[in-house]
Amino acid sequence: MEQRRRRELALVVLGVVLHSLYMLSIFDIYFKSPIVSGMNPEPLGIKPPANRVVLFIADGMRADKFFERDRDGQPRAPFLHNIMHNKGRWGLSHARPPTESRPGHVAIIAGFYEDPSAVTKGWKANPVEFDSVFNRSRHTVAFGSPDIVPIFCSALPHTYTDSYSTEFEDFATDASFLDEWAFDRLERFLKESQSDPKIQKDIKDDGLIIFLHLLGCDTNGHAHRPYSDIYLNNINLVDRGIESTVKLIEEYFPDGKTAYVFTSDHGMSNKGSHGDGDPQNTETPIVVWGSGVRGPEMASPEDDVDDGLLFVDQHRHHENTPASWGLKHIERTDINQGDIAPLMSTLLGLPCPLNSVGTLPVEFLALDKRDQARAMFGNAKQVLDQVLRKSQLKQATSLFFKPFMPLVEYESMLASIDQLVSSGQFESALESAQELIKVALEGLHYFQTYDWLFLMSTVIMGYLGWMVYVFLHILETYTKFPLYSHRKAQRVTGRESGKRMVRLSGGLLMGACSLLLLFERAPPLYHAYLGLAMFFWTEIFAHFRLLQNVGSVIQTTKFSWFQQVIITSVISFIVLELLVASFFIREVYTGIFSVAGVVGAVVVSCNMRDLSMVPAFVWASCWFLSAFTMMPTQIADNTALVVGSGILVVMVASIGRWLDYINASDPYWKLKFCTTASKLDKSWLLLCIQVLLVLASSGMVWVTTSYRAQKKGLPFIHQAINWFLAGFSMLLPLKSPRGILPRLLSIFLGFAPLFLLLSIGYEALFYTALELVLFSWILVESAICHSVVPSSSPKWERLNSNYLPESTGRQSSNSALCSIELHHTRVALCFLVLINVAFFGTGNMASVASFEISSVYRFITIFDPFIMGALLLCKIFVPFILVTCAFSAVTRILELPRLGCYFVVLLLSDVMTIHFFFLVKNTGSWMDIGQSISHFGIMSAQVVFVLILFALSSVFTHDLDLLSSEQRSSLARLQTSNDHKYH
């Protein structure tokens, strides 16, 4: 027994390590930093069109809300609309997901699309330092949010910066004052500079960048939605602030050599979020005017002709301009967000940032053809330098290097463009430089995914080896499958002389492969990926005689067993594929639970004829839950529904405890529901306390929402009350009665306050619907468990004898538990369905934009990403805990080994994990790539966290009081006797 425990502990640890490491493999395959160092700046060779650039970034400003007119038919941003009509160029800047503040600013200021490893630092710090237009400038003046300005300026000695406190970012108020702060801070800085000769000299130099980060629209969009008056008025405030700032700068710098760029880092969805590839998030405005910028031109019919090209967000070129914008007659120039950095660099005559992948939008520039060609040529050489540097680094560490063939003759390509510029063929030089940039970007992608085939193959082999190894462990430990030799009454693996030789050979092969990786200077994780895969397959082959014995047993097995295996496998595969599909189509769960309601009702009615209302309850609860995955993922605020859900929670729990009380002494109830009589003193007092906590939480939902509606800050005392209600209520189930029904109802009540306080709409009702389905699942499993008339022999012996040849009668390692049988796969499948519907029931959690940040405002309103993120995770974990507690109850009812069921769940989950690994994309839109990676990450994390959920749920369910097998047999005989008397 002790040896088995140590082996299973090692297996669990290996499982956690494997899934954690292979989840990290996605970062090596797709999230490798695109930043490479060692290049030299490429001068543009042109006279600077401007001495300074003023960059306005209105964080979270949606393009359509900015361009469209208000109810009176007037522009929301009259000053900038006047610029578009009379002075500058305008269009859409297309952002690439993730549409978050930091990635958007990195694309605008540094010209490349976010270093993905920054996600590990919450988009705050720079895991790898990168070049930007601020680095290239002589001096930079920057004012704005403490979340953005320090990222780009804190390490630069030639900057003048300032940020407000993070406490200013209060979601409970109108945040437009944040923009006023930035405008006022710049005005104060310019006035103060007049009395400081050093500052005045620095900012009077050429190559100056002034950056104002305007956070108001983003904060107001999150808190009040982008269609609210607060958000729309904020757009007008930004416009007025820019107008006054431009006037101030023109007076301070009267040389007329200032260029202005106005844009946004990302948009905002209707539900007040961003992050995905929806056009509302990726399409942002851009307006450019001033020194070196072309003026407006009349639109032509050719502007609406689709050329088949796509922007980085996979939206097509030459989209039609809506008539409501009032700009249809003016030529529109759309660009990629990463193109803004080369544009600002060219306006200042500076080299492009070293890691920029943007293409210079010459349509914005008032330059002659010669300077356009030179600037584009410098841009092309800057992008090419990155490819050459990556090729050099990869060749130095690869024994079998494969170059990027289209750029093998890059020197002749450069010489050809240089010759075109020298000979005055500027149009041809411009086109050739643009084509070179296109090919160089393909080369960057080639070297970015150079190790893709090796890593993908290694990870797949590792997963398959793990699954085979776990499957053999389940067969050997938790089933009555005859893995003993028929000639020798002992395990074939007990004395295997060849095992040592197989392990030695596997170790030598592993060492040789690691040595090869060492020569190629592969990262340490590459050794871990390959080592894990080879370890599991070595262990599998070390048990080759056991595999031979399994094969020989299968050959002599009855055909009826094969039929059951095939049917179970097909059903399992269909269910798992439906779960995979549910990551893309939530409505799959509507179909699953519509069918489950009918099947569950039939099963219960066939085995529990004395309780006619139970089948109706099972059917109704499943159909009730099935409606939620038809609801929109954009959850609308509905305080009355949240409060009503709290009252429904109290009603369900009270009815459940009343039923348990009135049937406590009924032997039928004990048999069917596997519960014990509830004590009437402390347990009822505890119930009353929990009910009061739920009602108090519902009241606090109403109170705190009223404060938000009045645009008041949430008082600290209210926040403290909410924290107390959520925390204290979760501890009370530990003191609840030990019967299944009272304990689960207590857990249901215990986590309700936290979930209600984190709810804003219909998801509060989902909490009760999920719990009703979990009770239905317990009822169905109880009916199946007690449908077999007890006999003197254990149930598994009678069932296994139907399809196994000459069962050896191997004794269970734990006599109190039954072995896992083929039909018990349904328990693991039900658990996977329920744990996934708990995840996707009220939204698509695979998308960053699905997290409703307003859910946390009852606990905290001052922006804090870690506390807010922790609260959102708690909201997700609450349904998980309910499902896992119900799963623990089911395993106790069926007398199944809980750890063995965990391994079955793990095995089935990994089928989905491998499927998602194959669905990971490295081509197409970043939205598709990011979504496929997040799906794989969610499944990998779900597999790892199932063990944590089991540990958490065991705190509440480890002491469940169940009837013993003898008591059940006695009650069953009594029921049978009474049934005969009745008939």
Short mmCIF file of N, CA and C in Angstrom, two decimals, residues 87-223:
data_model
loop_
_atom_site.label_atom_id
_atom_site.label_comp_id
_atom_site.label_asym_id
_atom_site.label_seq_id
_atom_site.Cartn_x
_atom_site.Cartn_y
_atom_site.Cartn_z
N LYS A 87 -6.48 70.68 -43.13
CA LYS A 87 -5.03 70.76 -42.90
C LYS A 87 -4.28 69.44 -43.02
N GLY A 88 -4.88 68.33 -42.63
CA GLY A 88 -4.09 67.11 -42.50
C GLY A 88 -4.69 65.90 -43.17
N ARG A 89 -4.18 64.74 -42.77
CA ARG A 89 -4.62 63.45 -43.30
C ARG A 89 -5.32 62.69 -42.18
N TRP A 90 -6.24 61.82 -42.56
CA TRP A 90 -6.98 61.06 -41.56
C TRP A 90 -7.20 59.64 -42.07
N GLY A 91 -7.58 58.77 -41.17
CA GLY A 91 -7.88 57.38 -41.53
C GLY A 91 -8.07 56.55 -40.27
N LEU A 92 -8.01 55.24 -40.47
CA LEU A 92 -8.08 54.30 -39.35
C LEU A 92 -6.71 53.68 -39.13
N SER A 93 -6.35 53.53 -37.88
CA SER A 93 -5.15 52.79 -37.51
C SER A 93 -5.61 51.43 -36.99
N HIS A 94 -5.16 50.37 -37.64
CA HIS A 94 -5.62 49.01 -37.32
C HIS A 94 -4.66 48.36 -36.32
N ALA A 95 -5.19 48.04 -35.15
CA ALA A 95 -4.39 47.41 -34.09
C ALA A 95 -4.49 45.89 -34.20
N ARG A 96 -3.48 45.21 -33.72
CA ARG A 96 -3.48 43.74 -33.71
C ARG A 96 -3.68 43.25 -32.29
N PRO A 97 -4.60 42.30 -32.10
CA PRO A 97 -4.78 41.76 -30.75
C PRO A 97 -3.48 41.18 -30.21
N PRO A 98 -3.25 41.22 -28.90
CA PRO A 98 -4.21 41.66 -27.88
C PRO A 98 -4.36 43.18 -27.87
N THR A 99 -5.59 43.65 -27.97
CA THR A 99 -5.87 45.09 -27.99
C THR A 99 -5.90 45.61 -26.56
N GLU A 100 -4.73 45.68 -25.97
CA GLU A 100 -4.56 46.20 -24.62
C GLU A 100 -3.70 47.45 -24.68
N SER A 101 -3.63 48.18 -23.58
CA SER A 101 -2.95 49.48 -23.59
C SER A 101 -1.47 49.34 -23.89
N ARG A 102 -0.80 48.46 -23.19
CA ARG A 102 0.64 48.35 -23.41
C ARG A 102 0.99 47.88 -24.82
N PRO A 103 0.39 46.78 -25.33
CA PRO A 103 0.72 46.37 -26.70
C PRO A 103 0.44 47.46 -27.73
N GLY A 104 -0.66 48.19 -27.55
CA GLY A 104 -0.97 49.27 -28.49
C GLY A 104 0.07 50.37 -28.47
N HIS A 105 0.50 50.77 -27.28
CA HIS A 105 1.51 51.81 -27.18
C HIS A 105 2.87 51.33 -27.71
N VAL A 106 3.19 50.07 -27.47
CA VAL A 106 4.44 49.53 -28.02
C VAL A 106 4.42 49.58 -29.54
N ALA A 107 3.29 49.23 -30.15
CA ALA A 107 3.18 49.26 -31.60
C ALA A 107 3.31 50.69 -32.12
N ILE A 108 2.70 51.65 -31.44
CA ILE A 108 2.73 53.04 -31.90
C ILE A 108 4.11 53.65 -31.73
N ILE A 109 4.73 53.42 -30.59
CA ILE A 109 5.97 54.12 -30.24
C ILE A 109 7.22 53.35 -30.66
N ALA A 110 7.14 51.99 -30.66
CA ALA A 110 8.32 51.18 -31.01
C ALA A 110 8.19 50.49 -32.36
N GLY A 111 6.97 50.40 -32.92
CA GLY A 111 6.81 49.90 -34.27
C GLY A 111 6.69 48.41 -34.40
N PHE A 112 6.69 47.65 -33.29
CA PHE A 112 6.52 46.21 -33.40
C PHE A 112 5.35 45.79 -32.52
N TYR A 113 4.88 44.58 -32.75
CA TYR A 113 3.69 44.11 -32.04
C TYR A 113 4.12 43.32 -30.84
N GLU A 114 3.67 43.75 -29.71
CA GLU A 114 4.10 43.42 -28.36
C GLU A 114 4.95 42.18 -28.20
N ASP A 115 6.01 42.36 -27.44
CA ASP A 115 6.81 41.24 -26.98
C ASP A 115 5.91 40.36 -26.11
N PRO A 116 5.51 39.17 -26.59
CA PRO A 116 4.52 38.37 -25.85
C PRO A 116 4.95 38.00 -24.44
N SER A 117 6.26 37.93 -24.20
CA SER A 117 6.68 37.56 -22.84
C SER A 117 6.30 38.62 -21.83
N ALA A 118 5.87 39.80 -22.28
CA ALA A 118 5.45 40.84 -21.35
C ALA A 118 4.20 40.45 -20.59
N VAL A 119 3.44 39.48 -21.10
CA VAL A 119 2.22 39.06 -20.39
C VAL A 119 2.56 38.48 -19.03
N THR A 120 3.76 37.94 -18.87
CA THR A 120 4.16 37.37 -17.59
C THR A 120 4.38 38.44 -16.54
N LYS A 121 4.50 39.69 -16.96
CA LYS A 121 4.67 40.79 -16.01
C LYS A 121 3.48 41.73 -16.04
N GLY A 122 2.34 41.21 -16.48
CA GLY A 122 1.11 41.99 -16.44
C GLY A 122 1.14 43.21 -17.33
N TRP A 123 1.88 43.14 -18.45
CA TRP A 123 2.00 44.26 -19.40
C TRP A 123 2.64 45.49 -18.75
N LYS A 124 3.33 45.32 -17.61
CA LYS A 124 3.87 46.48 -16.92
C LYS A 124 5.33 46.69 -17.30
N ALA A 125 6.22 45.89 -16.73
CA ALA A 125 7.64 46.08 -16.96
C ALA A 125 8.04 45.52 -18.32
N ASN A 126 9.26 45.85 -18.75
CA ASN A 126 9.78 45.36 -20.01
C ASN A 126 10.67 44.15 -19.75
N PRO A 127 10.23 42.94 -20.12
CA PRO A 127 11.08 41.75 -19.92
C PRO A 127 12.35 41.87 -20.76
N VAL A 128 12.24 42.50 -21.93
CA VAL A 128 13.39 42.74 -22.80
C VAL A 128 13.32 44.19 -23.22
N GLU A 129 14.39 44.93 -23.00
CA GLU A 129 14.39 46.34 -23.39
C GLU A 129 14.37 46.45 -24.91
N PHE A 130 13.64 47.45 -25.41
CA PHE A 130 13.51 47.61 -26.86
C PHE A 130 13.71 49.07 -27.23
N ASP A 131 13.97 49.25 -28.51
CA ASP A 131 14.19 50.59 -29.05
C ASP A 131 12.84 51.23 -29.39
N SER A 132 12.77 52.56 -29.35
CA SER A 132 11.54 53.27 -29.68
C SER A 132 11.88 54.65 -30.23
N VAL A 133 10.86 55.34 -30.72
CA VAL A 133 11.11 56.71 -31.23
C VAL A 133 11.54 57.62 -30.09
N PHE A 134 11.16 57.29 -28.86
CA PHE A 134 11.60 58.09 -27.72
C PHE A 134 13.11 57.93 -27.53
N ASN A 135 13.62 56.71 -27.70
CA ASN A 135 15.06 56.49 -27.60
C ASN A 135 15.82 57.30 -28.64
N ARG A 136 15.25 57.37 -29.87
CA ARG A 136 15.93 58.03 -30.98
C ARG A 136 15.86 59.55 -30.89
N SER A 137 14.89 60.07 -30.17
CA SER A 137 14.71 61.52 -30.09
C SER A 137 15.84 62.16 -29.29
N ARG A 138 16.02 63.48 -29.52
CA ARG A 138 16.98 64.20 -28.69
C ARG A 138 16.45 64.35 -27.27
N HIS A 139 15.16 64.73 -27.19
CA HIS A 139 14.51 64.87 -25.90
C HIS A 139 13.05 64.48 -26.05
N THR A 140 12.48 63.96 -24.95
CA THR A 140 11.08 63.56 -24.92
C THR A 140 10.42 64.15 -23.69
N VAL A 141 9.27 64.74 -23.90
CA VAL A 141 8.44 65.25 -22.81
C VAL A 141 7.18 64.41 -22.78
N ALA A 142 6.88 63.77 -21.66
CA ALA A 142 5.75 62.84 -21.60
C ALA A 142 5.00 63.00 -20.29
N PHE A 143 3.67 63.11 -20.40
CA PHE A 143 2.81 63.21 -19.22
C PHE A 143 1.61 62.30 -19.42
N GLY A 144 1.19 61.63 -18.32
CA GLY A 144 0.02 60.78 -18.42
C GLY A 144 -0.02 59.70 -17.36
N SER A 145 -0.53 58.55 -17.73
CA SER A 145 -0.81 57.47 -16.79
C SER A 145 0.47 56.83 -16.25
N PRO A 146 0.47 56.45 -14.97
CA PRO A 146 1.64 55.74 -14.42
C PRO A 146 1.78 54.33 -14.96
N ASP A 147 0.77 53.84 -15.68
CA ASP A 147 0.86 52.50 -16.26
C ASP A 147 1.55 52.51 -17.62
N ILE A 148 1.68 53.67 -18.25
CA ILE A 148 2.22 53.74 -19.61
C ILE A 148 3.50 54.55 -19.69
N VAL A 149 3.49 55.78 -19.17
CA VAL A 149 4.63 56.68 -19.34
C VAL A 149 5.94 56.07 -18.83
N PRO A 150 5.98 55.45 -17.63
CA PRO A 150 7.25 54.89 -17.16
C PRO A 150 7.80 53.76 -18.04
N ILE A 151 6.93 53.04 -18.75
CA ILE A 151 7.39 51.93 -19.58
C ILE A 151 8.39 52.43 -20.62
N PHE A 152 8.11 53.58 -21.20
CA PHE A 152 8.91 54.07 -22.31
C PHE A 152 9.93 55.13 -21.90
N CYS A 153 9.77 55.74 -20.73
CA CYS A 153 10.61 56.89 -20.39
C CYS A 153 11.44 56.73 -19.13
N SER A 154 11.13 55.76 -18.29
CA SER A 154 11.80 55.69 -16.98
C SER A 154 13.29 55.44 -17.10
N ALA A 155 13.71 54.74 -18.16
CA ALA A 155 15.13 54.40 -18.30
C ALA A 155 15.88 55.37 -19.21
N LEU A 156 15.22 56.42 -19.69
CA LEU A 156 15.85 57.34 -20.63
C LEU A 156 16.31 58.60 -19.91
N PRO A 157 17.58 59.00 -20.06
CA PRO A 157 18.07 60.20 -19.35
C PRO A 157 17.61 61.51 -19.99
N HIS A 158 17.17 61.46 -21.25
CA HIS A 158 16.85 62.71 -21.95
C HIS A 158 15.34 62.99 -21.97
N THR A 159 14.64 62.61 -20.90
CA THR A 159 13.18 62.80 -20.86
C THR A 159 12.78 63.68 -19.68
N TYR A 160 11.66 64.36 -19.88
CA TYR A 160 10.99 65.09 -18.81
C TYR A 160 9.59 64.47 -18.70
N THR A 161 9.32 63.80 -17.60
CA THR A 161 8.07 63.06 -17.48
C THR A 161 7.43 63.30 -16.12
N ASP A 162 6.14 63.01 -16.09
CA ASP A 162 5.41 63.05 -14.82
C ASP A 162 4.13 62.24 -14.99
N SER A 163 3.68 61.61 -13.91
CA SER A 163 2.45 60.81 -13.93
C SER A 163 1.66 61.09 -12.66
N TYR A 164 0.36 60.92 -12.75
CA TYR A 164 -0.47 61.06 -11.57
C TYR A 164 -0.46 59.76 -10.78
N SER A 165 -1.02 59.79 -9.60
CA SER A 165 -1.08 58.61 -8.75
C SER A 165 -2.09 57.60 -9.30
N THR A 166 -1.83 56.33 -9.05
CA THR A 166 -2.77 55.29 -9.48
C THR A 166 -4.13 55.41 -8.81
N GLU A 167 -4.18 56.09 -7.67
CA GLU A 167 -5.45 56.27 -6.97
C GLU A 167 -6.40 57.17 -7.74
N PHE A 168 -5.87 57.92 -8.73
CA PHE A 168 -6.73 58.77 -9.55
C PHE A 168 -7.63 57.93 -10.45
N GLU A 169 -7.21 56.70 -10.75
CA GLU A 169 -7.94 55.86 -11.69
C GLU A 169 -9.10 55.17 -10.97
N ASP A 170 -10.12 55.94 -10.67
CA ASP A 170 -11.27 55.46 -9.92
C ASP A 170 -12.41 55.20 -10.89
N PHE A 171 -12.84 53.94 -10.99
CA PHE A 171 -13.88 53.57 -11.94
C PHE A 171 -15.28 54.02 -11.49
N ALA A 172 -15.38 54.52 -10.28
CA ALA A 172 -16.69 54.92 -9.78
C ALA A 172 -17.00 56.38 -10.12
N THR A 173 -16.08 57.10 -10.77
CA THR A 173 -16.28 58.51 -11.06
C THR A 173 -16.11 58.78 -12.55
N ASP A 174 -16.34 60.02 -12.95
CA ASP A 174 -16.05 60.47 -14.31
C ASP A 174 -14.55 60.70 -14.41
N ALA A 175 -13.88 59.91 -15.24
CA ALA A 175 -12.42 59.94 -15.30
C ALA A 175 -11.87 60.93 -16.31
N SER A 176 -12.70 61.81 -16.87
CA SER A 176 -12.20 62.75 -17.87
C SER A 176 -11.19 63.72 -17.27
N PHE A 177 -11.20 63.88 -15.94
CA PHE A 177 -10.23 64.77 -15.31
C PHE A 177 -8.80 64.27 -15.49
N LEU A 178 -8.62 62.98 -15.79
CA LEU A 178 -7.28 62.46 -16.06
C LEU A 178 -6.70 63.11 -17.32
N ASP A 179 -7.55 63.34 -18.31
CA ASP A 179 -7.08 64.02 -19.53
C ASP A 179 -6.78 65.49 -19.25
N GLU A 180 -7.63 66.11 -18.45
CA GLU A 180 -7.38 67.51 -18.09
C GLU A 180 -6.05 67.63 -17.35
N TRP A 181 -5.74 66.64 -16.51
CA TRP A 181 -4.47 66.65 -15.78
C TRP A 181 -3.30 66.68 -16.76
N ALA A 182 -3.34 65.85 -17.81
CA ALA A 182 -2.24 65.79 -18.76
C ALA A 182 -2.09 67.11 -19.52
N PHE A 183 -3.22 67.68 -19.97
CA PHE A 183 -3.15 68.96 -20.69
C PHE A 183 -2.61 70.06 -19.79
N ASP A 184 -3.13 70.11 -18.56
CA ASP A 184 -2.68 71.15 -17.63
C ASP A 184 -1.22 70.97 -17.24
N ARG A 185 -0.77 69.71 -17.12
CA ARG A 185 0.63 69.46 -16.74
C ARG A 185 1.58 69.92 -17.82
N LEU A 186 1.23 69.73 -19.09
CA LEU A 186 2.07 70.21 -20.17
C LEU A 186 2.11 71.74 -20.19
N GLU A 187 0.97 72.36 -19.99
CA GLU A 187 0.93 73.82 -19.97
C GLU A 187 1.81 74.36 -18.84
N ARG A 188 1.73 73.73 -17.68
CA ARG A 188 2.56 74.18 -16.56
C ARG A 188 4.04 73.97 -16.84
N PHE A 189 4.36 72.85 -17.50
CA PHE A 189 5.75 72.56 -17.83
C PHE A 189 6.33 73.62 -18.77
N LEU A 190 5.57 74.00 -19.79
CA LEU A 190 6.06 75.00 -20.74
C LEU A 190 6.23 76.36 -20.07
N LYS A 191 5.35 76.69 -19.15
CA LYS A 191 5.49 77.95 -18.44
C LYS A 191 6.71 77.92 -17.52
N GLU A 192 6.92 76.78 -16.84
CA GLU A 192 8.07 76.67 -15.95
C GLU A 192 9.38 76.67 -16.72
N SER A 193 9.36 76.15 -17.95
CA SER A 193 10.60 76.08 -18.74
C SER A 193 11.13 77.47 -19.08
N GLN A 194 10.28 78.48 -19.09
CA GLN A 194 10.71 79.83 -19.44
C GLN A 194 11.66 80.42 -18.40
N SER A 195 11.60 79.86 -17.20
CA SER A 195 12.51 80.31 -16.14
C SER A 195 13.66 79.34 -15.91
N ASP A 196 13.76 78.32 -16.75
CA ASP A 196 14.85 77.33 -16.63
C ASP A 196 15.58 77.24 -17.97
N PRO A 197 16.75 77.86 -18.09
CA PRO A 197 17.46 77.90 -19.39
C PRO A 197 17.80 76.52 -19.94
N LYS A 198 18.14 75.57 -19.05
CA LYS A 198 18.50 74.22 -19.54
C LYS A 198 17.30 73.55 -20.20
N ILE A 199 16.14 73.55 -19.52
CA ILE A 199 14.95 72.93 -20.11
C ILE A 199 14.58 73.63 -21.40
N GLN A 200 14.67 74.96 -21.39
CA GLN A 200 14.30 75.71 -22.59
C GLN A 200 15.21 75.36 -23.75
N LYS A 201 16.50 75.21 -23.48
CA LYS A 201 17.44 74.84 -24.54
C LYS A 201 17.14 73.43 -25.06
N ASP A 202 16.86 72.49 -24.13
CA ASP A 202 16.60 71.11 -24.54
C ASP A 202 15.38 71.01 -25.44
N ILE A 203 14.29 71.66 -25.07
CA ILE A 203 13.07 71.48 -25.84
C ILE A 203 13.04 72.36 -27.08
N LYS A 204 13.98 73.33 -27.17
CA LYS A 204 14.05 74.12 -28.40
C LYS A 204 14.89 73.42 -29.47
N ASP A 205 15.63 72.35 -29.09
CA ASP A 205 16.39 71.57 -30.06
C ASP A 205 15.43 70.83 -31.00
N ASP A 206 15.96 70.45 -32.16
CA ASP A 206 15.16 69.61 -33.05
C ASP A 206 15.14 68.17 -32.51
N GLY A 207 14.32 67.32 -33.11
CA GLY A 207 14.23 65.93 -32.66
C GLY A 207 13.49 65.78 -31.35
N LEU A 208 12.57 66.72 -31.05
CA LEU A 208 11.80 66.68 -29.81
C LEU A 208 10.48 65.94 -30.02
N ILE A 209 10.12 65.13 -29.04
CA ILE A 209 8.81 64.47 -29.03
C ILE A 209 8.07 64.86 -27.76
N ILE A 210 6.84 65.33 -27.92
CA ILE A 210 5.96 65.60 -26.79
C ILE A 210 4.83 64.57 -26.83
N PHE A 211 4.69 63.84 -25.74
CA PHE A 211 3.72 62.74 -25.68
C PHE A 211 2.75 62.98 -24.54
N LEU A 212 1.46 63.00 -24.89
CA LEU A 212 0.41 63.10 -23.89
C LEU A 212 -0.44 61.84 -23.94
N HIS A 213 -0.44 61.11 -22.81
CA HIS A 213 -1.27 59.91 -22.71
C HIS A 213 -2.56 60.28 -22.01
N LEU A 214 -3.69 60.10 -22.71
CA LEU A 214 -5.00 60.53 -22.24
C LEU A 214 -5.83 59.30 -21.90
N LEU A 215 -6.01 59.02 -20.62
CA LEU A 215 -6.61 57.77 -20.16
C LEU A 215 -8.11 57.88 -19.93
N GLY A 216 -8.70 59.05 -20.03
CA GLY A 216 -10.09 59.24 -19.64
C GLY A 216 -11.07 58.34 -20.36
N CYS A 217 -10.97 58.26 -21.70
CA CYS A 217 -11.92 57.45 -22.46
C CYS A 217 -11.84 55.98 -22.08
N ASP A 218 -10.64 55.48 -21.83
CA ASP A 218 -10.49 54.07 -21.47
C ASP A 218 -11.17 53.78 -20.14
N THR A 219 -10.91 54.62 -19.13
CA THR A 219 -11.50 54.41 -17.81
C THR A 219 -13.01 54.58 -17.85
N ASN A 220 -13.48 55.62 -18.54
CA ASN A 220 -14.92 55.84 -18.64
C ASN A 220 -15.60 54.76 -19.47
N GLY A 221 -14.90 54.26 -20.49
CA GLY A 221 -15.48 53.18 -21.29
C GLY A 221 -15.67 51.91 -20.47
N HIS A 222 -14.67 51.57 -19.63
CA HIS A 222 -14.80 50.41 -18.75
C HIS A 222 -15.94 50.58 -17.76
N ALA A 223 -16.02 51.77 -17.17
CA ALA A 223 -16.96 51.98 -16.07
C ALA A 223 -18.37 52.27 -16.54
#
